[in-house]
Each structure stands twice: as C-alpha cells, then as structure tokens.
PDB file of C-alpha atoms in Angstrom:
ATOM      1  CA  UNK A   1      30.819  -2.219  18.077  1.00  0.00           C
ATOM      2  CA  UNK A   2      27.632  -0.511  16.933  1.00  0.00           C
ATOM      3  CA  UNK A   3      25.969  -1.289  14.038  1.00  0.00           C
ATOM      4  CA  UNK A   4      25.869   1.182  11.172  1.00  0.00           C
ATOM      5  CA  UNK A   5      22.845   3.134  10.630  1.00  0.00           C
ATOM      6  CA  UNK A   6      20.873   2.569   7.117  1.00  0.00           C
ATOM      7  CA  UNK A   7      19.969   5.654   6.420  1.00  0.00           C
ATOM      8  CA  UNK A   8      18.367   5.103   2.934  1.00  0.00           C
ATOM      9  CA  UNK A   9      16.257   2.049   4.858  1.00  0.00           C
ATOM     10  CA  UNK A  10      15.088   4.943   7.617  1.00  0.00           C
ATOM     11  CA  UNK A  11      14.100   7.404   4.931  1.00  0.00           C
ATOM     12  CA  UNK A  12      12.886   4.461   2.932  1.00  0.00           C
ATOM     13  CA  UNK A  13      10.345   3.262   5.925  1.00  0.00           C
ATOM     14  CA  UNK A  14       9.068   6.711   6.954  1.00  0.00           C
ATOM     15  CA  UNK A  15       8.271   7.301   3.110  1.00  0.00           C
ATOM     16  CA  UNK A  16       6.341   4.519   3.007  1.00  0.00           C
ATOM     17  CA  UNK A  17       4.606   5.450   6.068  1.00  0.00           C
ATOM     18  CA  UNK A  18       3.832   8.886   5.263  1.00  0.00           C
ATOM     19  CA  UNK A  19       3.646   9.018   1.555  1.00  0.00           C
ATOM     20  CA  UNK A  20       0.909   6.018   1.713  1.00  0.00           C
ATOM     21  CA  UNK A  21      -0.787   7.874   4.986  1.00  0.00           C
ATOM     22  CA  UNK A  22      -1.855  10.871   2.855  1.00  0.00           C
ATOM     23  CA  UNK A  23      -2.823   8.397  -0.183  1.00  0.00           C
ATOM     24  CA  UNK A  24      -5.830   8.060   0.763  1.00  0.00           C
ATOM     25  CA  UNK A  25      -6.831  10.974   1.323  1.00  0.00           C
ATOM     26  CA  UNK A  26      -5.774  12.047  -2.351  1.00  0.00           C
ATOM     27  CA  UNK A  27      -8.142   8.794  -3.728  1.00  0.00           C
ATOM     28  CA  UNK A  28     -10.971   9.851  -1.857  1.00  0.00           C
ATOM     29  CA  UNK A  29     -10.566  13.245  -3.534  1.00  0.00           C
ATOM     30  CA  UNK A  30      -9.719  11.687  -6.751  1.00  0.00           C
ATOM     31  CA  UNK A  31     -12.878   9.494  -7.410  1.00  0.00           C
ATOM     32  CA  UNK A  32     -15.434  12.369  -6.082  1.00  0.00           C
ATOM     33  CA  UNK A  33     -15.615  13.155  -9.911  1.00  0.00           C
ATOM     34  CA  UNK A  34     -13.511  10.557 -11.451  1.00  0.00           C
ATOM     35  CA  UNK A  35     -14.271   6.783 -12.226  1.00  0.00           C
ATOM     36  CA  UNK A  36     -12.560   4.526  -9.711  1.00  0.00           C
ATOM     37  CA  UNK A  37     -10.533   2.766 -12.175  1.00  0.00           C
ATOM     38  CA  UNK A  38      -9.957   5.788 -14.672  1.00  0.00           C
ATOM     39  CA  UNK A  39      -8.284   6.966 -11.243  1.00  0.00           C
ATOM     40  CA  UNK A  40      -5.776   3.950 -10.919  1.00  0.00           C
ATOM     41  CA  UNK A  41      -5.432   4.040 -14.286  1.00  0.00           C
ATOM     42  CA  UNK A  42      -4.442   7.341 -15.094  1.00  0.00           C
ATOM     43  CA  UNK A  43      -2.078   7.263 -12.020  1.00  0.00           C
ATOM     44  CA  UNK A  44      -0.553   4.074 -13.617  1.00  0.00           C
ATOM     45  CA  UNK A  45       0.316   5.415 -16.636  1.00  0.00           C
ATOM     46  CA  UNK A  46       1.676   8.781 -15.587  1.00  0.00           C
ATOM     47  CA  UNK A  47       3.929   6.418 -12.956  1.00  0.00           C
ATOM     48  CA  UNK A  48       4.782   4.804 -15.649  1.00  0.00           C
ATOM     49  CA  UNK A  49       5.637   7.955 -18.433  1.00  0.00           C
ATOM     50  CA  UNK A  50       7.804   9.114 -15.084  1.00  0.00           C
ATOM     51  CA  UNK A  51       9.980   5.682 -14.289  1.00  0.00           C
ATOM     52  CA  UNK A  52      10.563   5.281 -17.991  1.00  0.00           C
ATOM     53  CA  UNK A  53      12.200   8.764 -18.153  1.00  0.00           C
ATOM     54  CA  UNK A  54      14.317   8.294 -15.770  1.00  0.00           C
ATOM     55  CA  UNK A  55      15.188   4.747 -16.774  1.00  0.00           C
ATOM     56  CA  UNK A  56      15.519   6.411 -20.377  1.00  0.00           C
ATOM     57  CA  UNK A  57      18.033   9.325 -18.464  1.00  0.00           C
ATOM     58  CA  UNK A  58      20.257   6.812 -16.668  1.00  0.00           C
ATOM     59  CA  UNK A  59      20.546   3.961 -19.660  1.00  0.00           C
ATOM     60  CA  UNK A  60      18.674   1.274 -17.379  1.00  0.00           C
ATOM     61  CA  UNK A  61      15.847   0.341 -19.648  1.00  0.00           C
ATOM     62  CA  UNK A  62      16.011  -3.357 -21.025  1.00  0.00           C
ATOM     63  CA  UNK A  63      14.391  -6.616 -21.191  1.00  0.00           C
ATOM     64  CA  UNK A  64      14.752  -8.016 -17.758  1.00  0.00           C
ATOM     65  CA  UNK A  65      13.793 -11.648 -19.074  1.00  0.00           C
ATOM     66  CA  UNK A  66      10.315 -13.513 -18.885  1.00  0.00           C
ATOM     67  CA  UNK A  67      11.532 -15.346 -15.866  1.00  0.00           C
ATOM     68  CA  UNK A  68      11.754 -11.763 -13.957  1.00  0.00           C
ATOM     69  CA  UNK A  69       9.064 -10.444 -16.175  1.00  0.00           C
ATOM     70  CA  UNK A  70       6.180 -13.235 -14.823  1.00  0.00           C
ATOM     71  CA  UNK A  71       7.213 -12.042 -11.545  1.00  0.00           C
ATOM     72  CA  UNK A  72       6.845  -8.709 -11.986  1.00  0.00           C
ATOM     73  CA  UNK A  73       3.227  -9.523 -13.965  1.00  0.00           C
ATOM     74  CA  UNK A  74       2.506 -11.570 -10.966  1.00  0.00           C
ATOM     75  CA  UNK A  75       3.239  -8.685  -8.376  1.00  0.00           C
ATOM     76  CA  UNK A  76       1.354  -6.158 -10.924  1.00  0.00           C
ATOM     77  CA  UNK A  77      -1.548  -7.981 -10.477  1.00  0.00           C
ATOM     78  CA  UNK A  78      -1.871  -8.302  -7.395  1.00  0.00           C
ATOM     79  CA  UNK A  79      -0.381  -5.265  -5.391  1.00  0.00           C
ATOM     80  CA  UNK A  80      -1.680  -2.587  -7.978  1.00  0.00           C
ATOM     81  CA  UNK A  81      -4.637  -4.049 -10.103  1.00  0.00           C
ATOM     82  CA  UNK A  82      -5.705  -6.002  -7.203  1.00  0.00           C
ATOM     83  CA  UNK A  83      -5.014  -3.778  -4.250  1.00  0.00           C
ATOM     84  CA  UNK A  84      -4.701  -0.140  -5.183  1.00  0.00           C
ATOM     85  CA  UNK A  85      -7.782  -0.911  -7.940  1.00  0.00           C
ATOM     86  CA  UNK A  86     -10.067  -2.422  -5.101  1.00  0.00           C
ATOM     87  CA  UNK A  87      -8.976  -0.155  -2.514  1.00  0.00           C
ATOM     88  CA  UNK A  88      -9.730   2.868  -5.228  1.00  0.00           C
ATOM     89  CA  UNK A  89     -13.152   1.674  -6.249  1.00  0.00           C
ATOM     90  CA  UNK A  90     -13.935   1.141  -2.184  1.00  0.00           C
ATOM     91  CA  UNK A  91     -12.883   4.596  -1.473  1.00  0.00           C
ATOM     92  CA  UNK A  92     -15.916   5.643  -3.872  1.00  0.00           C
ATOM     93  CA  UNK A  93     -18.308   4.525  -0.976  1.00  0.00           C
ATOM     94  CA  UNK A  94     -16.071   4.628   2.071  1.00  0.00           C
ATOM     95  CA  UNK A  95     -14.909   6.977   4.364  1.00  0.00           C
ATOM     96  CA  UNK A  96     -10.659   7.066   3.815  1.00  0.00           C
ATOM     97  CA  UNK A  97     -10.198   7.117   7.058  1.00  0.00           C
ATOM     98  CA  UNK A  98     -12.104   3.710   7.507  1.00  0.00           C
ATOM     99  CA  UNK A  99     -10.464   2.243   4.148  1.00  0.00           C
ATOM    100  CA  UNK A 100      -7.041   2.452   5.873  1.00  0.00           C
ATOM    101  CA  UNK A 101      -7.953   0.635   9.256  1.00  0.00           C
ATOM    102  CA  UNK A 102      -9.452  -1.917   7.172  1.00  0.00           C
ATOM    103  CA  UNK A 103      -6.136  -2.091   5.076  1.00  0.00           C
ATOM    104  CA  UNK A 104      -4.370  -2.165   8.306  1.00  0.00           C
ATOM    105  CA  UNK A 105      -5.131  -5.719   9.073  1.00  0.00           C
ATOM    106  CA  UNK A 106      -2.665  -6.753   6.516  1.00  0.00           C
ATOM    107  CA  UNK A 107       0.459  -6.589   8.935  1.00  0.00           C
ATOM    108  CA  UNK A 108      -1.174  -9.758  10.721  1.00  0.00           C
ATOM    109  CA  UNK A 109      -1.571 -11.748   7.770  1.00  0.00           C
ATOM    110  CA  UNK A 110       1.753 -11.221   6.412  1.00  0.00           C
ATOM    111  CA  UNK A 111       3.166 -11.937   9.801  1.00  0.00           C
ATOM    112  CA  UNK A 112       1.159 -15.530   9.914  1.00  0.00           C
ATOM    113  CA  UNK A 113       1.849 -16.045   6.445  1.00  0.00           C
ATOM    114  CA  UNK A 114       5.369 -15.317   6.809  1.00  0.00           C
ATOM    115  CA  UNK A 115       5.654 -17.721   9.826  1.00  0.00           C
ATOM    116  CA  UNK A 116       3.483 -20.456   7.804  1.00  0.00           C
ATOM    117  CA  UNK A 117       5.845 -20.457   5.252  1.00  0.00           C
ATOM    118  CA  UNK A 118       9.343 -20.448   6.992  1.00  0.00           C
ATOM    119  CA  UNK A 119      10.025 -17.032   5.934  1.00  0.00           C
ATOM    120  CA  UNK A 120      10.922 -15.872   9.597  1.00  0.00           C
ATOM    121  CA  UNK A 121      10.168 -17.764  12.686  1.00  0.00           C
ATOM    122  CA  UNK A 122       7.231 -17.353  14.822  1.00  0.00           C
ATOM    123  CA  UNK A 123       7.501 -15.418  17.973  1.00  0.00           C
ATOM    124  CA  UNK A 124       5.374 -14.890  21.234  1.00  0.00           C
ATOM    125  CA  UNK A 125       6.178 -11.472  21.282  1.00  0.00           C
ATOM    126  CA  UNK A 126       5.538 -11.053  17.430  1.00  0.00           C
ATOM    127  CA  UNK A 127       2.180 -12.390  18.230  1.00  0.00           C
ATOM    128  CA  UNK A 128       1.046 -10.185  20.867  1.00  0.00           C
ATOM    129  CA  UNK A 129       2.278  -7.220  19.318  1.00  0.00           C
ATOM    130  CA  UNK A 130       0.789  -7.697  16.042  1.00  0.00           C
ATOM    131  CA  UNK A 131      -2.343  -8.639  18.024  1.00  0.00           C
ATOM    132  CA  UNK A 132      -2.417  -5.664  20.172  1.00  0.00           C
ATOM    133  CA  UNK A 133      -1.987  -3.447  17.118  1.00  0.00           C
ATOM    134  CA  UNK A 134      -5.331  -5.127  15.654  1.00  0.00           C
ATOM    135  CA  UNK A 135      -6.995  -4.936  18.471  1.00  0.00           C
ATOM    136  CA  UNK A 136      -6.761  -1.337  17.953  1.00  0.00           C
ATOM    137  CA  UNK A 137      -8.094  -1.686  14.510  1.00  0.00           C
ATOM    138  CA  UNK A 138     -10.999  -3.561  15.780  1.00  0.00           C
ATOM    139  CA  UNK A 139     -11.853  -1.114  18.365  1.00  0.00           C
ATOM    140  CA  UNK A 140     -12.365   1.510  15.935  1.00  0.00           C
ATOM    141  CA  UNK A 141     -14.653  -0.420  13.445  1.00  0.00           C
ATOM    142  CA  UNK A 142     -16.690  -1.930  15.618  1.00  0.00           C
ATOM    143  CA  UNK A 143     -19.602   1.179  15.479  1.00  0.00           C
ATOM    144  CA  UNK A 144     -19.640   0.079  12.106  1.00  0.00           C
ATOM    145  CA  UNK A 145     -20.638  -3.306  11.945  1.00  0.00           C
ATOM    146  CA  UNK A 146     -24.519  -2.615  11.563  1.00  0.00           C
ATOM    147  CA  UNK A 147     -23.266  -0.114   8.253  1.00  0.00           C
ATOM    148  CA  UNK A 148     -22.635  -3.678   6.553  1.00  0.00           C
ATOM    149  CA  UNK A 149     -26.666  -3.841   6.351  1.00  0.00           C
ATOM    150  CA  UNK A 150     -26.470  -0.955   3.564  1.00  0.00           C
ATOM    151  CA  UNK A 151     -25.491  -1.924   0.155  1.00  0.00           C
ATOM    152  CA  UNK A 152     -22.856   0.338  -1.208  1.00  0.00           C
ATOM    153  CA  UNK A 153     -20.934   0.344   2.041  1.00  0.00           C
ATOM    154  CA  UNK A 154     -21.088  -3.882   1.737  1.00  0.00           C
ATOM    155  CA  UNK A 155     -19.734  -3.897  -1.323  1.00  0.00           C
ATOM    156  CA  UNK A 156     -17.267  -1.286  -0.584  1.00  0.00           C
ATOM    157  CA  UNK A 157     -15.781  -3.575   2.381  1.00  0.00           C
ATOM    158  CA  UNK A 158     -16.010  -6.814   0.712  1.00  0.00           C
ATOM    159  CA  UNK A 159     -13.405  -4.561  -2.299  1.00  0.00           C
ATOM    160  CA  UNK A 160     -11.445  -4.050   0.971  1.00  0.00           C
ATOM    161  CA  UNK A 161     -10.997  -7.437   1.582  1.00  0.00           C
ATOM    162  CA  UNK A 162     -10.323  -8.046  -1.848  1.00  0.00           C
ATOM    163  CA  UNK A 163      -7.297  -5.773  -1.736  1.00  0.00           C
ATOM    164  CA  UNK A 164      -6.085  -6.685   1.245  1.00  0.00           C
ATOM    165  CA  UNK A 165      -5.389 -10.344   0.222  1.00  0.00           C
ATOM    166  CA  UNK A 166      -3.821  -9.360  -2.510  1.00  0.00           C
ATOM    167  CA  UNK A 167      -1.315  -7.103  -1.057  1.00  0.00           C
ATOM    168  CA  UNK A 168      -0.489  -9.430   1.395  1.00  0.00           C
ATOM    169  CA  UNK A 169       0.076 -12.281  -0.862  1.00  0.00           C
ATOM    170  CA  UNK A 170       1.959  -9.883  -2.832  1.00  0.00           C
ATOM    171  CA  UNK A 171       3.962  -8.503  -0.063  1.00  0.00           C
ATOM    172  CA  UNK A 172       4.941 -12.366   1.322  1.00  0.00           C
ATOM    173  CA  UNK A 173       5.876 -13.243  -2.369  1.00  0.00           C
ATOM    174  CA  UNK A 174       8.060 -10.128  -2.444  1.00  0.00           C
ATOM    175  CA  UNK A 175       9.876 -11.053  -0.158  1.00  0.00           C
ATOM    176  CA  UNK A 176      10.289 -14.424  -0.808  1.00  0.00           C
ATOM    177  CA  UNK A 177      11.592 -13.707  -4.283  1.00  0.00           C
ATOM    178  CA  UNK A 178      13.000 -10.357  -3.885  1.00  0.00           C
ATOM    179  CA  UNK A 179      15.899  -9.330  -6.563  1.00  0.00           C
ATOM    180  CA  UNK A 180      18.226  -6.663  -6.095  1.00  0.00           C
ATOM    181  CA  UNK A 181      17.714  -3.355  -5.229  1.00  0.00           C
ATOM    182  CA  UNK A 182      18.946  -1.127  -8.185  1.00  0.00           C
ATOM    183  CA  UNK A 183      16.513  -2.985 -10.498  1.00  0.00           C
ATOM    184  CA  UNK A 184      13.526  -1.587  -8.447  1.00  0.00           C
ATOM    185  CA  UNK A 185      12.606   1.241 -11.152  1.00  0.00           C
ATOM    186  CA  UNK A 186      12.754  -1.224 -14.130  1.00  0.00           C
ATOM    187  CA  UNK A 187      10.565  -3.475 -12.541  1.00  0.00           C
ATOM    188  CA  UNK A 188       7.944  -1.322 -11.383  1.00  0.00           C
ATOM    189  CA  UNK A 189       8.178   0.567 -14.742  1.00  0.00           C
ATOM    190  CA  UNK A 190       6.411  -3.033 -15.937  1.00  0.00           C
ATOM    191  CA  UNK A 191       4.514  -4.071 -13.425  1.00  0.00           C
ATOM    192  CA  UNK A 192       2.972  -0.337 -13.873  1.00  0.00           C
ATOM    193  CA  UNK A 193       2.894  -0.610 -17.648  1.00  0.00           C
ATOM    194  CA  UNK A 194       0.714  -3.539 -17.172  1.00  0.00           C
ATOM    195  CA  UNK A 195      -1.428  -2.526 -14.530  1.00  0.00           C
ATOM    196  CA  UNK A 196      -2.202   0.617 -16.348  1.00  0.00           C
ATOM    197  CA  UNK A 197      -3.689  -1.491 -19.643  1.00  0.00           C
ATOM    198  CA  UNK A 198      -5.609  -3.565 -17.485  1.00  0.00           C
ATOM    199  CA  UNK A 199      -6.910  -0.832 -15.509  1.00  0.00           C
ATOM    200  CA  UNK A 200      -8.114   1.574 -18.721  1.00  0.00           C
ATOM    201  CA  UNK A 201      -9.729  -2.309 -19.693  1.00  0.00           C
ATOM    202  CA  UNK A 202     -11.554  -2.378 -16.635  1.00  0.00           C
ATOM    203  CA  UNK A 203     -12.548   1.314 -16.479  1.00  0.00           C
ATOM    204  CA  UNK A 204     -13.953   0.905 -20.236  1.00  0.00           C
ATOM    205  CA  UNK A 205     -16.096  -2.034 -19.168  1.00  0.00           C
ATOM    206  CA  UNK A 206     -17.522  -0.698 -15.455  1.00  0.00           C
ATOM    207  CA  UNK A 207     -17.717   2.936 -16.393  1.00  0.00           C
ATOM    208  CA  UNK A 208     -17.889   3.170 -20.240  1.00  0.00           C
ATOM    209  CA  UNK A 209     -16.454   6.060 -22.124  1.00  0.00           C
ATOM    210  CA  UNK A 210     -14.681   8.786 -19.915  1.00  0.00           C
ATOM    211  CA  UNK A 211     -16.533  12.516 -19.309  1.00  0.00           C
ATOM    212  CA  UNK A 212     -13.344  14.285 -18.848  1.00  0.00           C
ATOM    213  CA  UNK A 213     -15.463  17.455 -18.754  1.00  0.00           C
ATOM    214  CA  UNK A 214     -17.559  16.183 -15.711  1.00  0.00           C
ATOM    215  CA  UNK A 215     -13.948  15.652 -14.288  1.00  0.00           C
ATOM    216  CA  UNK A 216     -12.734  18.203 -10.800  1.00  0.00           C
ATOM    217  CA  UNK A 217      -9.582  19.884 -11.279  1.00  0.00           C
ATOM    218  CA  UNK A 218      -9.028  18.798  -7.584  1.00  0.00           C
ATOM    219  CA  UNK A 219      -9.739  15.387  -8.407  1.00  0.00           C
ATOM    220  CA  UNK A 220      -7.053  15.255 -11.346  1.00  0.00           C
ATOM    221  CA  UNK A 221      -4.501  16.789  -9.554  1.00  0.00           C
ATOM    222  CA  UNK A 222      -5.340  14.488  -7.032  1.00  0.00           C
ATOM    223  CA  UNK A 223      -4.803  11.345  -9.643  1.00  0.00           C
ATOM    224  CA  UNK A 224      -1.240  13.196 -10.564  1.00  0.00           C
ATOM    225  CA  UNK A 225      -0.225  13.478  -6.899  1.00  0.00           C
ATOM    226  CA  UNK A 226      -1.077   9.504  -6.214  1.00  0.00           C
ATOM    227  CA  UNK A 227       0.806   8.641  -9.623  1.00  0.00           C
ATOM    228  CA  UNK A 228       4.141  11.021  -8.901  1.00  0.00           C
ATOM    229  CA  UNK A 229       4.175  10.165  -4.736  1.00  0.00           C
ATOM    230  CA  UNK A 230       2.009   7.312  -3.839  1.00  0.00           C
ATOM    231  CA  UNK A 231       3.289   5.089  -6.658  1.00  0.00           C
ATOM    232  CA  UNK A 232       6.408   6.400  -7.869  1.00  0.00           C
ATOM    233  CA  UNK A 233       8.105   7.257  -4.633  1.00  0.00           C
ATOM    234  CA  UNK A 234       6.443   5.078  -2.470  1.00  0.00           C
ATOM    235  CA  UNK A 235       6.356   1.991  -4.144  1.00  0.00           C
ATOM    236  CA  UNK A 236      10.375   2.158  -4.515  1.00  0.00           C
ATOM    237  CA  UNK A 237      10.146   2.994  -0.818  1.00  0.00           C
ATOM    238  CA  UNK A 238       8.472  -0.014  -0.093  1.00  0.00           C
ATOM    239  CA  UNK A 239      10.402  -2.324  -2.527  1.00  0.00           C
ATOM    240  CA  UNK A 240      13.617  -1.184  -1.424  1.00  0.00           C
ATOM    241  CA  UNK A 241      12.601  -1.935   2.560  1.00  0.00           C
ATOM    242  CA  UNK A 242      11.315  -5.611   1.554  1.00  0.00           C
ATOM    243  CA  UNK A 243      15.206  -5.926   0.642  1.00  0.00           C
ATOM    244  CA  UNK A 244      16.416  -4.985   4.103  1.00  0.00           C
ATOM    245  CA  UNK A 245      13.994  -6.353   6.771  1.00  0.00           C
ATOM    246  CA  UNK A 246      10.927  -8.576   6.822  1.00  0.00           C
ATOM    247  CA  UNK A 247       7.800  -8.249   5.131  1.00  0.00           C
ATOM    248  CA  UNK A 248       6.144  -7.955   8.647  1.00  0.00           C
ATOM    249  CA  UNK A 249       7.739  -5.232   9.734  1.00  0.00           C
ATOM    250  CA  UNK A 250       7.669  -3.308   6.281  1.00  0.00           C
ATOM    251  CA  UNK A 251       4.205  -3.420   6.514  1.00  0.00           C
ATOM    252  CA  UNK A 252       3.824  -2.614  10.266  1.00  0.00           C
ATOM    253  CA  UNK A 253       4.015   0.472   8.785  1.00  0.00           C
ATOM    254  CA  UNK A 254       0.483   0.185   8.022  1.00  0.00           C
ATOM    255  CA  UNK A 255      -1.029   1.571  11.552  1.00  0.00           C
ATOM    256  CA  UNK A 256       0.865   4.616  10.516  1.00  0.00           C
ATOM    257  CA  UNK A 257      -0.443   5.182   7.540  1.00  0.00           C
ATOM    258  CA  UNK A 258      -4.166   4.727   9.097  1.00  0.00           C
ATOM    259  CA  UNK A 259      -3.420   7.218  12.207  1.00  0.00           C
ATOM    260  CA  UNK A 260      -2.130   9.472   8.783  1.00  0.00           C
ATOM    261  CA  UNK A 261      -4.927   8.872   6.782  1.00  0.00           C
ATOM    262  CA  UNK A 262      -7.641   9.169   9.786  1.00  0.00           C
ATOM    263  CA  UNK A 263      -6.438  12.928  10.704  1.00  0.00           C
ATOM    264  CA  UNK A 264      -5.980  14.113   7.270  1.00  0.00           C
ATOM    265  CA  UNK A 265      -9.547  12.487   6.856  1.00  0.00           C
ATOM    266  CA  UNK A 266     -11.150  14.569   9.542  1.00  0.00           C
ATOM    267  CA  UNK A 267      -8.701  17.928   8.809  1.00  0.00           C
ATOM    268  CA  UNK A 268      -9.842  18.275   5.060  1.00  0.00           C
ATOM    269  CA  UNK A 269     -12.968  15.853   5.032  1.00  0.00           C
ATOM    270  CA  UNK A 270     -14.392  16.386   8.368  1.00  0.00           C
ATOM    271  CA  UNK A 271     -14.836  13.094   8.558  1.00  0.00           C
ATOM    272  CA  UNK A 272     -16.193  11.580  12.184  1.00  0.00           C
ATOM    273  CA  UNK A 273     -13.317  11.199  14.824  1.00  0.00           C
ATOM    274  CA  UNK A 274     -14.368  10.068  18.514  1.00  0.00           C
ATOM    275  CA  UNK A 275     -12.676   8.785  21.247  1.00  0.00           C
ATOM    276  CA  UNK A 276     -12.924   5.693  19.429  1.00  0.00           C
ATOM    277  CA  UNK A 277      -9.943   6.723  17.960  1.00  0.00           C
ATOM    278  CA  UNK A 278      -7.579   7.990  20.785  1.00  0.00           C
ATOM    279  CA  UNK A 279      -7.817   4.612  22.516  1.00  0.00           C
ATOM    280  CA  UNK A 280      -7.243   2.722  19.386  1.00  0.00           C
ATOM    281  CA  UNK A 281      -3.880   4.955  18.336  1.00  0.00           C
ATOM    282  CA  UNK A 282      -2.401   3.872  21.839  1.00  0.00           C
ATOM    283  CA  UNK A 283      -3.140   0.533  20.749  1.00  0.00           C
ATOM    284  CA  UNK A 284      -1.710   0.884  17.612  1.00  0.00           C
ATOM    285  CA  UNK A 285       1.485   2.608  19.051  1.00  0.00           C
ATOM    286  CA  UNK A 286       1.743  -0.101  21.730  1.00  0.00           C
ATOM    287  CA  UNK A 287       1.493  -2.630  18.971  1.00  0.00           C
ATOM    288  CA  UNK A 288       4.246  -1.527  16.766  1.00  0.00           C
ATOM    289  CA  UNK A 289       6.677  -0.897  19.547  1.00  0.00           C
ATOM    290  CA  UNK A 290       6.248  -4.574  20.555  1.00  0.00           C
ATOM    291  CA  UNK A 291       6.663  -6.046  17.167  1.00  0.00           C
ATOM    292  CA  UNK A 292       9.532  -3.563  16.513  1.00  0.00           C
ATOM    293  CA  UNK A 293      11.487  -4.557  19.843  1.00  0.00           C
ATOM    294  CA  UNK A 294      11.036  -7.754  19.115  1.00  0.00           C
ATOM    295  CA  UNK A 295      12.247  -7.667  15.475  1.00  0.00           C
ATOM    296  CA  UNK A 296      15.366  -5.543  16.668  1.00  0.00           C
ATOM    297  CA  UNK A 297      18.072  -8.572  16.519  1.00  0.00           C
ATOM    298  CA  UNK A 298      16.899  -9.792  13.601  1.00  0.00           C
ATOM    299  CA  UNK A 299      17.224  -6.036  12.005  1.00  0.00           C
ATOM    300  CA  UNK A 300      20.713  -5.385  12.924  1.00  0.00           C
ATOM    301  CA  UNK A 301      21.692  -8.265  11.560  1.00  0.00           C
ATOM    302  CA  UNK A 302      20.160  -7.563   7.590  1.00  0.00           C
ATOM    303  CA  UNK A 303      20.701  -4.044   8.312  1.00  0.00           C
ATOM    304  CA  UNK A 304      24.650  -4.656   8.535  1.00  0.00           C
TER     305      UNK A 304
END
C-alpha cells in the first residue's frame, strides 16, 4: 500500500524554498535606503499587526503559558533577532547572492548537530550528500576569500556567521521541542512581538533616530513584502515542516533558496554570475538528491 501524499507538507517545503529564495533579494533592496535593523524591525511588527488579525478573526489569541512562552522568547531570539537581524545588517555590505551561499552552510550543521544529539541517526549517505552539497557552496566562495582583507565585507561575513549559528541552534531546538501544529500563528505572533521591540532597540542605538524621508519607496515596499511573505508565510511554512520531517532536511532547502536568491541577484541586481556558479548548482542538486534519497524511509514513515 502506498503511502498518502502530504500535500500541505509539499506546499509547505516549496514555500519555504521559494518564498525565502527571493528574500533576499527584497533585503538587499530594503536596506539600500533603510537602516538594517529599522528593516527587520518594521517587517517584525507589520508580521506581527498581520498574525494578530487573524488570530483576533479565528478566536485563537491567548496566553500560551511562560513554559511555552520562554520557548518561543528563546526561538525569537535566535532565528529572527539573531538570524534575520545579522543576515539584514550583512546584506548592507554583501552581495545577496553571496549572503545566501554563506547561509547555506547551515544544512550541515543542523545535520551534525542533529546526529550529536540523538535527534536522528547518523548516516554515510547523509554525510556525503550534505557534503557534496557544501562542496558546492565552497566552490563558489572561494574567489572571495582575499575580499575578507576589506573591512566592511569582514564584518559583513563575520554577521553571517553570526546568523547562521543562530538559526541552526534554533532550527535543532525546534525540533527537539516542537508543539503542535495549529499553534504555529500564536507562537510566532510572540516570538515576532518580541523580536520587533528588540529590533526598534537596536535600530535606536546603531542608527539613531529614523529619516523616513531619506527612505526609497522601493525599499519600503520591499520591508512590507519580507514582513507579509518572508515572515508571515514562510516562517509558518517552515514551522509546520519541522513537525513532519527532520530539521536536516527542512533546511536542505537552503541550496534552493541560494540557486533562488543568486539568479534573482544577477536578473534585477546584475550581480556577477560565472561559471563558478553552474558547476556549483550541479553540486548543490547532486547534494540534495542524496540526502533526500537517503531520508526517504524515514519520511514515509512521519509523513503517514
């Protein structure tokens, strides 16, 4: 007998992988005129304005208890001040097609750190698919080794690193202590009610009193679009795939979003694409297939 098909967890993955892919894109735009974190936090708060209407509109808003609610504090601060803050103020000095291959090294730290911890067993082929998928990563970024000499594009990468360790401790813990799936909404609405008062904090103290009038129309509807699709509707795609398969795989999904972000980059950017990058997106495809085929047992068996 065949197993039934999730749909919701298929549109849920390839929202995650294509709403997130043109995310950076829409940050790069964003904080061309706008402080880095004015940026997160104005997308935080509108995120937030949005999940409490429709938590208002379908009677789900309530206390959801300081046990859940240090959870959901601890996940704030780490996948959206942590990551999507860093990852913001990077994009003010990196390319976006080069912030996502850097954020695409997360899938192999969640995979080791899931493994470390006993959250899903290791597995040869897990390994060398994950590996091969960074190796593709690596091969793109190494012409830009040298860059790390210049100052703003050193501190933009270290900001990088920053966020990637916290969204991969975030994602491991997520999964780890994942709760049920209709109470996604009402706990993003406070993990992004939080986030967005730490963010305005933190854009008061780096960037002083906002110049709305220096401010790009592009750029704000750019802050609007990351607040309504790349935190709204693609953190609840996320969340809700953490509660069907494994944190790995979830954010396998990663090496799409960079192949996303890359073109977009060089479409509307023009941003520099070689052959650096054709080589690297077999990689990257070769990768996820093996980590995928790998994973497909396990799946089928959460999925059911």
């Amino acid at each position: 007998m065949k197993p039934k098909i999730d749909l919701k967890l298929i549109l849920a993955l390839t929202g995650v992988a294509l709403i997130w892919g043109t995310t950076y894109l829409g940050i790069r735009i964003a904080v061309d005129s706008i402080p880095a974190w004015y940026v997160t936090a104005i997308r935080q708060s509108i995120a937030s304005l949005i999940i409490l209407i429709i938590l208002i509109k379908q009677k789900e808003l309530k206390w959801i208890g300081w046990s859940n609610f240090k959870r959901q504090i601890l996940l704030s601060i780490l996948m959206v001040i942590i990551a999507n803050g860093m990852t913001t103020v990077a994009e003010k000095t990196i390319p976006s097609g080069l912030t996502s291959l850097i954020n695409a090294t997360s899938p192999l730290l969640v995979f080791l750190g899931c493994v470390f911890l006993g959250i899903q067993k290791a597995s040869l082929k897990g390994f060398i698919g994950v590996f091969i998928g960074f190796l593709g990563i690596v091969f793109i970024f190494r012409d830009g080794i040298n860059d790390l000499l210049e100052p703003d594009y050193r501190n933009g990468i270290l900001s990088l690193v920053i966020a990637v360790s916290g969204w991969t401790i975030g994602t491991i813990y997520s999964k780890k202590h994942s709760g049920k799936p209709q109470y996604i909404y009402l706990n993003l609405f406070y993990q992004f009610v939080f986030s967005a008062l730490v963010q305005f904090g933190l854009a008061i103290i780096f960037s002083g009193k906002a110049d709305v009038s220096s401010w790009k129309t592009e750029s704000i509807f750019a802050a609007v679009y990351l607040a309504v699709f790349g935190s709204v509707l693609g953190y609840f795609c996320y969340h809700y795939a953490l509660k069907k398969v494994s944190a790995s795989e979830v954010s396998i999904l990663t090496y799409f979003n960079t192949i996303i972000a890359i073109f977009l980059g060089w479409l509307i950017l023009n941003e520099k694409v070689g052959i650096d990058l054709i080589v690297a997106t077999v990689l990257i495809i070769a990768g996820v297939f093996i980590t995928n085929y790998k994973k497909k047992a396990d799946a089928v068996g959460k999925i059911s």
